[in-house]
XYZ file of C-alpha atoms in Angstrom:
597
model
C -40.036 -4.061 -2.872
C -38.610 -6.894 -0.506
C -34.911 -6.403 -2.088
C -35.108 -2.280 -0.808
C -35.330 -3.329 2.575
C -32.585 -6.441 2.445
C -30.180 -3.859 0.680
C -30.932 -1.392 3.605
C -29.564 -3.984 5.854
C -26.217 -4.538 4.319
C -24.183 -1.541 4.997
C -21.284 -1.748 3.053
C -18.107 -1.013 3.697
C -15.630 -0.974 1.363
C -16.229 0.158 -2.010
C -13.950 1.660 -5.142
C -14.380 1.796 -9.124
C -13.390 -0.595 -10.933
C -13.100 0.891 -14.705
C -11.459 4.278 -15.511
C -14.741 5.630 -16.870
C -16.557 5.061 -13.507
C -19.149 3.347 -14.823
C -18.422 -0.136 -12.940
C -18.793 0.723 -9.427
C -18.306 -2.040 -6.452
C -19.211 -2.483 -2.897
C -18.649 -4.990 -0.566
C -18.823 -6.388 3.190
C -17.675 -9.579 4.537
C -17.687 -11.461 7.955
C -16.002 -14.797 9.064
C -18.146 -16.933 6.780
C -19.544 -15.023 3.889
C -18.833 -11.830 1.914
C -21.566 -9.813 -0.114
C -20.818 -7.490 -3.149
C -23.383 -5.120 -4.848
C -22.133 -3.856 -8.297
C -23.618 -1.031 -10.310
C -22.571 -0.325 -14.074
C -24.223 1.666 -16.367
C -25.740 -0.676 -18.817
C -28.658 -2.655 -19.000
C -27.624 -5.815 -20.033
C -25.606 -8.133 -17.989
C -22.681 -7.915 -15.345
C -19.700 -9.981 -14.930
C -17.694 -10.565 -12.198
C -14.647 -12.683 -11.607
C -11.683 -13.655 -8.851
C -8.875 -14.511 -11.173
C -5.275 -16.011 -10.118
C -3.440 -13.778 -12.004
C -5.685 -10.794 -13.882
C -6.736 -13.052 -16.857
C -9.343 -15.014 -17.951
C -8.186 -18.377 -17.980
C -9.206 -20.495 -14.533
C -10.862 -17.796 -13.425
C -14.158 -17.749 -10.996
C -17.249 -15.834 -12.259
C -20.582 -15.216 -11.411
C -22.607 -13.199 -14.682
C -25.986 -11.397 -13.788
C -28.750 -8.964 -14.360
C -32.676 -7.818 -14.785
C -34.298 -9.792 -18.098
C -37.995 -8.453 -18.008
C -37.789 -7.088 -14.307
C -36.364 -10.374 -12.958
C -33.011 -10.154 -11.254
C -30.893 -13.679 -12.551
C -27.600 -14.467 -11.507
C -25.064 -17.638 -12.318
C -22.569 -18.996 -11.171
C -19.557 -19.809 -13.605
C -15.406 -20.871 -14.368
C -13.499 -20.556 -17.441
C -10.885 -23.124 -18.204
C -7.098 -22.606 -18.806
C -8.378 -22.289 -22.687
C -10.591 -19.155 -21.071
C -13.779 -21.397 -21.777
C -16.757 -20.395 -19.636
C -18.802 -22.820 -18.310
C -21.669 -23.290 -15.950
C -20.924 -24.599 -11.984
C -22.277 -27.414 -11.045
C -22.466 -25.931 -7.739
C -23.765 -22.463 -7.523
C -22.497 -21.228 -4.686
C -23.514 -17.488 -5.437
C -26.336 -16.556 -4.321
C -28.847 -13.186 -5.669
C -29.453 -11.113 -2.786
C -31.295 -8.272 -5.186
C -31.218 -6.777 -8.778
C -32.975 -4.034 -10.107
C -32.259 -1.416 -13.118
C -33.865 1.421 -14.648
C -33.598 3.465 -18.250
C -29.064 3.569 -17.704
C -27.599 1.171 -15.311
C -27.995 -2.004 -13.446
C -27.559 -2.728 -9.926
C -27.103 -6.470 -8.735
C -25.937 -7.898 -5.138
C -25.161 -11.237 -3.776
C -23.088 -13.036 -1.716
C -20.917 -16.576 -0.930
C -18.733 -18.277 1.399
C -15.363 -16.992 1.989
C -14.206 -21.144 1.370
C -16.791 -22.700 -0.737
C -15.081 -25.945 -0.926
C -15.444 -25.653 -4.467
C -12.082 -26.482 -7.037
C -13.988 -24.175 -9.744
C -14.457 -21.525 -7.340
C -11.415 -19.197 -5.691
C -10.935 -19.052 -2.172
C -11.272 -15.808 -0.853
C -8.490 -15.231 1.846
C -6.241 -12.246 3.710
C -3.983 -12.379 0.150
C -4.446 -10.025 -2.797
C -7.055 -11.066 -5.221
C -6.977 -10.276 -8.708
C -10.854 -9.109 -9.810
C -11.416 -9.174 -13.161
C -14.823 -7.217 -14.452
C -16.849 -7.033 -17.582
C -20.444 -5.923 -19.107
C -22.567 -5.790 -21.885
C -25.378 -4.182 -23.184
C -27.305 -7.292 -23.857
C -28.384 -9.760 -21.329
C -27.239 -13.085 -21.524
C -29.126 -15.356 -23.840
C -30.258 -19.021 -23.915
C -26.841 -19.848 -25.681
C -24.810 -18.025 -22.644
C -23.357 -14.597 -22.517
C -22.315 -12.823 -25.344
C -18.435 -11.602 -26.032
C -18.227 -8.552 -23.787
C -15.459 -6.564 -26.084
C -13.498 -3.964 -24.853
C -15.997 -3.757 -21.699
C -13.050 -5.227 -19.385
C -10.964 -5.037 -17.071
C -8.638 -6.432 -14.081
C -7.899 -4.624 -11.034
C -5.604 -5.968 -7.209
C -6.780 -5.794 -4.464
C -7.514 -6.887 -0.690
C -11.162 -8.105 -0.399
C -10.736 -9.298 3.462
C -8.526 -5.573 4.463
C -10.598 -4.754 7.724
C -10.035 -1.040 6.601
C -9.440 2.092 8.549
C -13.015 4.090 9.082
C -12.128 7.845 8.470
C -13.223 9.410 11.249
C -11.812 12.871 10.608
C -13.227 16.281 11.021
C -13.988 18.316 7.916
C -12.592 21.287 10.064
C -9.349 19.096 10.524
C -6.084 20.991 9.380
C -4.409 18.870 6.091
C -1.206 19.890 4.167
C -0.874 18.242 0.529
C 2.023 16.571 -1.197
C 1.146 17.212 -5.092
C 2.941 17.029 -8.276
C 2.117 19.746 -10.156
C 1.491 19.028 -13.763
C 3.764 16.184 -14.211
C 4.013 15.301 -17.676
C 3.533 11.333 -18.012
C 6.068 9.793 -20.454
C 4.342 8.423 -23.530
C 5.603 4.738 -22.202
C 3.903 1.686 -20.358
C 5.538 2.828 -16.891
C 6.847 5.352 -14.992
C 8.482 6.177 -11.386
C 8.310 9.621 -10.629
C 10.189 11.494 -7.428
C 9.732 14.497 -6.126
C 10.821 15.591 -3.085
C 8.801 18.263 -0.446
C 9.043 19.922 2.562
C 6.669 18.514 5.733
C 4.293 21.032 6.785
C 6.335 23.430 9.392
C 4.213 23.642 12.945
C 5.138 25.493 16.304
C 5.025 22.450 18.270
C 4.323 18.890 17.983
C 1.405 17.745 15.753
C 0.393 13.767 15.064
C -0.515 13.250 11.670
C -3.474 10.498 12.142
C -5.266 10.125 8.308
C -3.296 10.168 5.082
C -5.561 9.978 1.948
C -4.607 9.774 -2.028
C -5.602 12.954 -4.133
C -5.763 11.170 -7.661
C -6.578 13.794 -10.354
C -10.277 13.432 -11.480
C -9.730 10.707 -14.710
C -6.228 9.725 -13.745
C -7.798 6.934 -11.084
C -5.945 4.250 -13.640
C -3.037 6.057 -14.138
C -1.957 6.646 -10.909
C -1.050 3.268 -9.987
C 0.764 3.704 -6.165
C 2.417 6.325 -4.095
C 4.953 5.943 -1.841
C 6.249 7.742 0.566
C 9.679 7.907 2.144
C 11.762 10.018 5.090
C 14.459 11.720 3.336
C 18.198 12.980 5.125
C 16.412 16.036 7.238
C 20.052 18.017 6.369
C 18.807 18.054 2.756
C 19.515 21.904 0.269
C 16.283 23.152 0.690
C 16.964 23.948 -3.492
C 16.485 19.366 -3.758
C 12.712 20.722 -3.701
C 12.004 22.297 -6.957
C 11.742 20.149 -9.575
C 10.861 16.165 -9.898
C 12.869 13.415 -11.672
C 12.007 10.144 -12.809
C 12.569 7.750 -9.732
C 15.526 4.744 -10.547
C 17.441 6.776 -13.308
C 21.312 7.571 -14.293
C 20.599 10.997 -14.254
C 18.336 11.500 -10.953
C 19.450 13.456 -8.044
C 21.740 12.144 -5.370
C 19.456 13.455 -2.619
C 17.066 10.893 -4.217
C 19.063 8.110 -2.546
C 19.117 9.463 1.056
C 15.148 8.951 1.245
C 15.193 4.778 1.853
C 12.306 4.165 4.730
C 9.120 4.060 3.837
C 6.645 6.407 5.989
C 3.291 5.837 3.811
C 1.939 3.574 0.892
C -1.349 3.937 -1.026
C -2.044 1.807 -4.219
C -4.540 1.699 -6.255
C -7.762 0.523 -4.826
C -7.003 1.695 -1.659
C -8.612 4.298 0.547
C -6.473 5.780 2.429
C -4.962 4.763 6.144
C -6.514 6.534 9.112
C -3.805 5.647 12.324
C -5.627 3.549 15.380
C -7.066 6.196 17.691
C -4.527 5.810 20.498
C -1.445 6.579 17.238
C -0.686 9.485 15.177
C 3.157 9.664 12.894
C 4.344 12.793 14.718
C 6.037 16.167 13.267
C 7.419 19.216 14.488
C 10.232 17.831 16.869
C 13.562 17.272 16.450
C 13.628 13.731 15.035
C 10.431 13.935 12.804
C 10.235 13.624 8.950
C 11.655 17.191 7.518
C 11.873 16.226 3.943
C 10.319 13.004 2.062
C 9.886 12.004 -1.187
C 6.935 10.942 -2.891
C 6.821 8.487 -5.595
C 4.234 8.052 -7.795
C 3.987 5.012 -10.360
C 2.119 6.058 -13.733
C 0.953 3.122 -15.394
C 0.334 3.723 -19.058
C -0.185 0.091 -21.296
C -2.520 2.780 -23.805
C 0.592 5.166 -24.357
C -1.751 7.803 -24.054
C 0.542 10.970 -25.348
C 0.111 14.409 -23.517
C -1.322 13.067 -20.227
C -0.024 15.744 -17.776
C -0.921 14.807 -13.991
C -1.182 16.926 -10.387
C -2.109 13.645 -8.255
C -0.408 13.748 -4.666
C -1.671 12.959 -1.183
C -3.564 14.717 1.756
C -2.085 14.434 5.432
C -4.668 15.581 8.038
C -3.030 16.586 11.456
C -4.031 17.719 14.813
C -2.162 19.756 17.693
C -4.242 16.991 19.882
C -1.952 14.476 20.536
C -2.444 10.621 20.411
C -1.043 8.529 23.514
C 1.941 7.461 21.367
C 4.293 8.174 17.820
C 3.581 5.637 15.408
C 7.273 4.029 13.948
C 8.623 2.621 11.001
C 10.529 -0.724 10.979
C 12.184 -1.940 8.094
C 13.158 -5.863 7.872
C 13.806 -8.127 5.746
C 17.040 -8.705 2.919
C 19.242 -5.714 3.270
C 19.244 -4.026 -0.237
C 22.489 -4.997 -1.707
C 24.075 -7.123 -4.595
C 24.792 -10.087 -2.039
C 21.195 -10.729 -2.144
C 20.976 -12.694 -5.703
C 18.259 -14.862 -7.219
C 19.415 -17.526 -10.176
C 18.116 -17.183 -13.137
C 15.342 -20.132 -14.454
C 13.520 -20.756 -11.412
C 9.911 -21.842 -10.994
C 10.282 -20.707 -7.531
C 13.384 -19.412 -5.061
C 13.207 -18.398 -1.812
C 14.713 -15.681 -0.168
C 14.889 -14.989 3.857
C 15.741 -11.965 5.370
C 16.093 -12.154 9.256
C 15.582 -9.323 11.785
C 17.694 -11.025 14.369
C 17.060 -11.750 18.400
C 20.359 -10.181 18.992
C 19.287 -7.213 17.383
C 15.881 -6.772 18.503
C 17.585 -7.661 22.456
C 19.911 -4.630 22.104
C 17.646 -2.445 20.762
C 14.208 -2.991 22.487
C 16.301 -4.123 25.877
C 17.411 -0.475 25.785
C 14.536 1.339 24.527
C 11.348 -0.753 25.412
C 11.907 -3.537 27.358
C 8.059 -3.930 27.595
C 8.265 -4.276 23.781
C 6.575 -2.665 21.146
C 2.523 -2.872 19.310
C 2.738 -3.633 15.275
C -0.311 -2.318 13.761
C 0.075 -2.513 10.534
C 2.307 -3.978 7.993
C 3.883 -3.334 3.956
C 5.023 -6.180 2.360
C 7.392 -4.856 -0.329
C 9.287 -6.983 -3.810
C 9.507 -6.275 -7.408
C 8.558 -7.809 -10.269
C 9.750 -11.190 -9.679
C 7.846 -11.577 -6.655
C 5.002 -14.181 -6.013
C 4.679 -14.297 -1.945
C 5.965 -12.959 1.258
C 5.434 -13.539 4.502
C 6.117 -11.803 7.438
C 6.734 -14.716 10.533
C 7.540 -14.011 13.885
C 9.240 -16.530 16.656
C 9.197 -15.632 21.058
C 11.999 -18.373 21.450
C 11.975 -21.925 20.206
C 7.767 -21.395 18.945
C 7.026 -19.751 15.930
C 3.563 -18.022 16.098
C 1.152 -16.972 13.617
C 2.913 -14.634 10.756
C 2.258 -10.907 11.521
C 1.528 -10.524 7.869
C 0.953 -13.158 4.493
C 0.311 -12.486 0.851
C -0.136 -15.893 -1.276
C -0.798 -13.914 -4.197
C 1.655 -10.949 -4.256
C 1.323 -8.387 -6.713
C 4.084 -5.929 -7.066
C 1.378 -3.284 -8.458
C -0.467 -3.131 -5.202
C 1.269 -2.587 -2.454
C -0.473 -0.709 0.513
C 0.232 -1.054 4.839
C -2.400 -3.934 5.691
C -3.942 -2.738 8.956
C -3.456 -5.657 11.545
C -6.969 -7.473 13.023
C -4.957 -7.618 16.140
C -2.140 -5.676 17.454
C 0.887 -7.820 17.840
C 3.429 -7.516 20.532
C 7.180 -7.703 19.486
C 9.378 -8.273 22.260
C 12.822 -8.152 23.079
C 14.705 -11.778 22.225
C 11.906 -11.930 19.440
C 12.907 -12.301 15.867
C 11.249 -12.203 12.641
C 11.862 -13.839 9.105
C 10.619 -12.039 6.100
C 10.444 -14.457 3.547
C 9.775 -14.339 -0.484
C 9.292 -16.147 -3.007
C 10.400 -15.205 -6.469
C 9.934 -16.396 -10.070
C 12.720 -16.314 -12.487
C 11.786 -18.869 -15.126
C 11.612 -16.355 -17.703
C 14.857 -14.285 -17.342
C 18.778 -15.729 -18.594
C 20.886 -13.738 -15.845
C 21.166 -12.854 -12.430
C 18.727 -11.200 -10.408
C 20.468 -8.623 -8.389
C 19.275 -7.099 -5.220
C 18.803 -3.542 -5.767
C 16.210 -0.325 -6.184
C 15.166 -0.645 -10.308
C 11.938 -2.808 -10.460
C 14.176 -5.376 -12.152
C 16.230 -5.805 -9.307
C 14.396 -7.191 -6.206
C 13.714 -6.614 -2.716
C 12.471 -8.789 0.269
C 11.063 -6.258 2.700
C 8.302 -5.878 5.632
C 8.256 -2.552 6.804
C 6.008 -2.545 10.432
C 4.074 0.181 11.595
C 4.135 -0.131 15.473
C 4.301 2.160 18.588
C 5.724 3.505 20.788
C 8.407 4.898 18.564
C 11.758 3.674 19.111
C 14.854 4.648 17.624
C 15.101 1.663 15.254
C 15.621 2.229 11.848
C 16.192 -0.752 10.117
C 16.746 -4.824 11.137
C 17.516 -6.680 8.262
C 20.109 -9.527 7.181
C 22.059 -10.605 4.266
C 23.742 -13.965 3.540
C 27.476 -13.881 3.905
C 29.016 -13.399 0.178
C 32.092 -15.998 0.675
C 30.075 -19.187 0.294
C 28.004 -17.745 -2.313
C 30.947 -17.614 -4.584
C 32.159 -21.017 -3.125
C 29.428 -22.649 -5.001
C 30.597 -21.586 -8.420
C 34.086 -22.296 -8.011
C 36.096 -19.035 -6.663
C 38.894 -19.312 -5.098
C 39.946 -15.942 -4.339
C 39.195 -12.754 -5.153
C 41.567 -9.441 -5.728
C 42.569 -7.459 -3.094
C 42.846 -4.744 -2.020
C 39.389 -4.460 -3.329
C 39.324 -0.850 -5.237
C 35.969 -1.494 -7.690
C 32.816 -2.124 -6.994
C 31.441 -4.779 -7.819
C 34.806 -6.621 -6.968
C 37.077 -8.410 -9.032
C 37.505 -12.170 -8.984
C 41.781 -13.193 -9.274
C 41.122 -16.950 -9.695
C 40.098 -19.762 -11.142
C 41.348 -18.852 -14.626
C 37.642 -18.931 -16.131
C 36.680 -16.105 -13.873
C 39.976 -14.181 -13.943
C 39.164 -10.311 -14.215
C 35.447 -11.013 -14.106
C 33.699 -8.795 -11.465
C 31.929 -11.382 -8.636
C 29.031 -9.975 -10.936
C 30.006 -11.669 -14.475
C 31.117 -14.352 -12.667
C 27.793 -15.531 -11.359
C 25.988 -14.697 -14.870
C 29.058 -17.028 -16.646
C 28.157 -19.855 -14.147
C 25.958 -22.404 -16.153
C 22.707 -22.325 -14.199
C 20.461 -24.905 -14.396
C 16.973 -26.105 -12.575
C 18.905 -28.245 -10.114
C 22.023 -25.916 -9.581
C 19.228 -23.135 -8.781
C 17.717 -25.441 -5.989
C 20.878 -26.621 -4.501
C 22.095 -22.682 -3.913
C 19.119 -21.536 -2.632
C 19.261 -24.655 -0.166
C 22.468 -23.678 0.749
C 22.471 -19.470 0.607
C 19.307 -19.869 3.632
C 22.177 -22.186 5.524
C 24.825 -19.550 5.316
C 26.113 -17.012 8.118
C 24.360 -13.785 8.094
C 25.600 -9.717 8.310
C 23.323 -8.048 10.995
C 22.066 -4.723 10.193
C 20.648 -2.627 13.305
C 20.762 0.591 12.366
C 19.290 3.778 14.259
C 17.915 6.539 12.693
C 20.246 8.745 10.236
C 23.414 6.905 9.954
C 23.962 5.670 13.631
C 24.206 1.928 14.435
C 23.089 -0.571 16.974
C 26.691 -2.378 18.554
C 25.570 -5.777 17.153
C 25.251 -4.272 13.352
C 28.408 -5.818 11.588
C 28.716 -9.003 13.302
C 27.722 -12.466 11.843
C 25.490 -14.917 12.912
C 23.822 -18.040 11.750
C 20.402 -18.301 11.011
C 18.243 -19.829 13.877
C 17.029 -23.183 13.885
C 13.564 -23.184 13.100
C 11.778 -26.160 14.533
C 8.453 -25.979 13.235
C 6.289 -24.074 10.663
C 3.223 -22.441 11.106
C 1.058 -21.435 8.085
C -1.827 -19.414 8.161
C -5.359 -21.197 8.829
C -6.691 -23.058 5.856
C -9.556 -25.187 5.525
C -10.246 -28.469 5.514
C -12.612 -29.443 2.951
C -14.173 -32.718 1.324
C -13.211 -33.842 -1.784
C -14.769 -32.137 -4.912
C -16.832 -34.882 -5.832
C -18.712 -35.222 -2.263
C -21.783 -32.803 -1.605
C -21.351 -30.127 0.837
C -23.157 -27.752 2.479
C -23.441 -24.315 4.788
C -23.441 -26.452 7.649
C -20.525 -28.468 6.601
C -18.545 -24.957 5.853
C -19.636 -23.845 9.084
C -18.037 -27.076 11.024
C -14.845 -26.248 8.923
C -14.553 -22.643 9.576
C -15.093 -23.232 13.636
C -12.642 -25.817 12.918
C -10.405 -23.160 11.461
C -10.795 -20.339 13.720
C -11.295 -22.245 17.038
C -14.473 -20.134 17.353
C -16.549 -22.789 19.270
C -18.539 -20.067 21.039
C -19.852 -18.886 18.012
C -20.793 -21.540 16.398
C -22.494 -23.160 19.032
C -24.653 -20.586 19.374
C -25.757 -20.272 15.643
């Protein structure tokens, strides 16, 4: 048949399962126009697919499909914000091929990346939330029938250009496994464990890390991190694991604070560029790291115990350069606070000229190659970017999420290696929702506290650990009235002497007494991006850059860049491939290209 030879052509790429029974399997490939899926589930009665803007139904895009008879169909749908499907007027999916036989169903097609569509999602470098669903009946003349509990939602990265895995089966790996972990009977869990890095003779580069999810735990297992730990650690810290973020978890637990890996669900593992490999065996490599693993349980299932961990494949040949570790962003700490209330606030956290000056100056004055990039918040996030100024121009951001989803977090692997240069700086900034919550968001490492962090994988190593900011604390408790606070400070958090109405209040209670409101919200966060920053430039372990301490005022930024967008026509005009094309060589400046098509 004609579709056997069109599907022999595709060669996809990326592919992953999208229900925990495997029985909803996806693949996909994408260029600069047009991206093409093929789907096979295990029923023989239609598939539906969907690009949602936040995992449910409602406003969702959706394309339903399958084989009535022997004839592949395929349409092109929305749902409303009441979760009402209806039919596109413009079906901008089209059926590459279907076929099924006595169990499952196997459907592919394809669409622009930017359909110019308002009942269609845009497809872009931000996390996507895919929502899935089947039946065993095909759809009817009345539409498709009520799928049931045949559903699902699942983050991830549809554009990630991906790391090819071109390891050796012969390769040397060590694992990092939990060893049957038994997974509270609650909706989520942070579990830590920390192990010992694979002891070599001499230097190794570690060049593909890959998850090892326990066969029917691929839902469960939600993300893994991985961070360095203090390398002067008890070797006895290693026996037993503790849930991550609690009272009672070990204080060698809070020594491990820069990220070396992340995997989330969905992904695939990260195989290091060819010319990079994260090095062990000398003196300043990881010794000890912990791994946490996030166990996400909304079915309480009771007696789930789990042995999921990752696989590090290493080689004694060595790479042309150590990969690094970066962290920027907000320094971690209670200064950083977000009012409760707020359709949106923005937080920026500023890895300072000053600092990147002293430290590149001394270390690489050529600069430095980012590769790869982890944007990091909790719950409360919504968006981060990652932007990067060379003087008075910003250019594009070295990273962007739109979408944000704290529940899949993974390094994106850069199109384009970026230089970073001394006398650059970078601004990692987020935006949060709090319109739901009645205090204080605090700064901090429990999932209800936030973060506002890009951690950059880049070589050659240097020895910078972290370059982060935080707003000065003084004018922060101008705005709500303090006038002084006790000294000499002896608690933490600190105590407020006056006005009256805060007397004895930590700085703490004092901001959650404040009577927030909409406006008041707008007018701090206006002012807190204003205020004179603390420079953190630390080196690795607990040494410091000189400049670390010393305050500075945020830079002047002159202009704004955003990453490309289209420009489209309005909804009610026609449109057409050629008109997307003109847009997208509009976009990308690829006038080569496109006058050659």
């Amino acid at each position: 048949p004609v579709f056997l030879r069109e599907e022999a052509l595709l060669g996809f790429s990326h592919s992953t399962i999208l229900d925990p029974h495997g029985k909803y399997n996806l693949k996909w490939r994408f260029d600069r126009r047009t991206i093409t899926f093929e789907i096979e589930v295990e029923t023989r009665g239609y598939i539906g697919f969907g690009l949602s803007p936040n995992g449910a139904m409602a406003s969702s895009d959706i394309v339903i499909g399958g084989v009535a008879d022997g004839t592949p169909y395929l349409q092109d749908y929305f749902a409303d914000a009441n979760r009402k499907v209806h039919r596109d007027v413009q079906q901008n999916y089209r059926l590459q091929y279907g076929r099924e036989n006595s169990t499952h169903t196997v459907l592919a097609f394809s669409r622009h990346l930017l359909t110019c569509d308002t009942s269609d999602k845009d497809i872009t470098e931000s996390t996507v939330r895919v929502i899935w669903a089947y039946h065993s009946e095909d759809v009817g003349p009345s539409g498709p029938m009520y799928h049931g509990v045949n559903r699902g939602r699942k983050s991830m990265r549809l554009l990630d250009p991906g790391s090819k895995a071109n390891v050796s089966s012969e390769m040397d790996f060590f694992n990092l496994q939990n060893i049957n972990v038994p997974v509270p009977f609650k909706d989520t869990t942070y579990w830590c464990q920390i192990f010992k890095i694979q002891e070599v003779q001499k230097k190794h580069h570690i060049i593909r890390i890959e998850p090892l999810i326990q066969r029917g735990h691929e839902n469960l297992v939600h993300h893994i991190l991985l961070y360095q730990c203090d390398s002067t650690l008890n070797e006895s810290e290693l026996k037993a694991g503790h849930e991550c973020y609690h009272p009672n978890m070990p204080d060698s637990f809070l020594t491990c604070e820069t990220i070396v890996f992340a995997w989330a669900i969905g992904g695939e593992g990260f195989t290091y560029p060819p010319h990079v490999g994260l090095s062990i065996g000398t003196s300043i490599d990881p010794v000890y790291v912990l791994m946490e693993v996030h166990y996400d349980n909304p079915a309480f299932q009771q007696g789930v115990v789990d042995s999921s961990g990752l696989r590090l494949f290493y080689t004694p040949e060595l790479r042309q350069y150590d990969a690094g570790v970066i962290e920027t962003g907000v320094w971690v700490s209670l200064y950083h606070m977000l009012p409760p209330g707020m359709q949106e606030y923005i937080s920026e956290g500023h890895c300072t000229r000053e600092c990147l000056q002293e430290s590149l100056g001394q270390e690489m004055p050529s600069g430095v190659r980012v590769f790869a990039v982890l944007m990091h918040a909790h719950l409360a996030g919504r968006a981060i970017r990652t932007r990067h100024f060379r003087g008075q121009e910003e250019l594009q951001p070295l990273s962007h999420d739109e979408e944000f989803d704290f529940n899949f977090q993974e390094f994106q692997l850069l199109k384009d290696e970026r230089l970073l240069l001394p006398g650059d700086n970078l601004i990692t900034e987020c935006k949060y929702t709090t319109k739901d919550r009645q205090n204080m968001t605090w700064g901090g490492l429990t999932t209800r506290d936030e973060m506002c962090l890009s951690y950059l994988l880049y070589y050659p190593r240097v020895n910078l650990a972290r370059c982060e900011s935080l707003p000065e604390i003084i004018g922060q408790l101008k705005f709500i009235g303090v006038k002084e606070i006790q000294v000499p400070v002896t608690t933490w958090p600190f105590m407020i002497k006056s006005p009256k109405k805060y007397s004895s209040l930590s700085f703490t209670e004092a901001m959650d007494k404040y009577r927030w409101s909409k406006n008041r919200g707008k007018s701090f966060n206006e002012m807190v991006l204003q205020l004179p920053m603390n420079v953190r430039c630390s080196k690795w372990g607990q040494d410091e850059w000189s400049i670390q301490g010393t305050i500075v005022s945020p830079p002047e930024v002159k202009s704004e860049v955003k990453p490309p967008s289209t420009m489209c026509r309005s909804a009610s005009e026609p449109h057409s491939g050629v008109v997307l094309l003109f847009t997208m060589c509009l976009t990308y400046s690829i006038v080569q290209t496109c006058l050659s098509l």
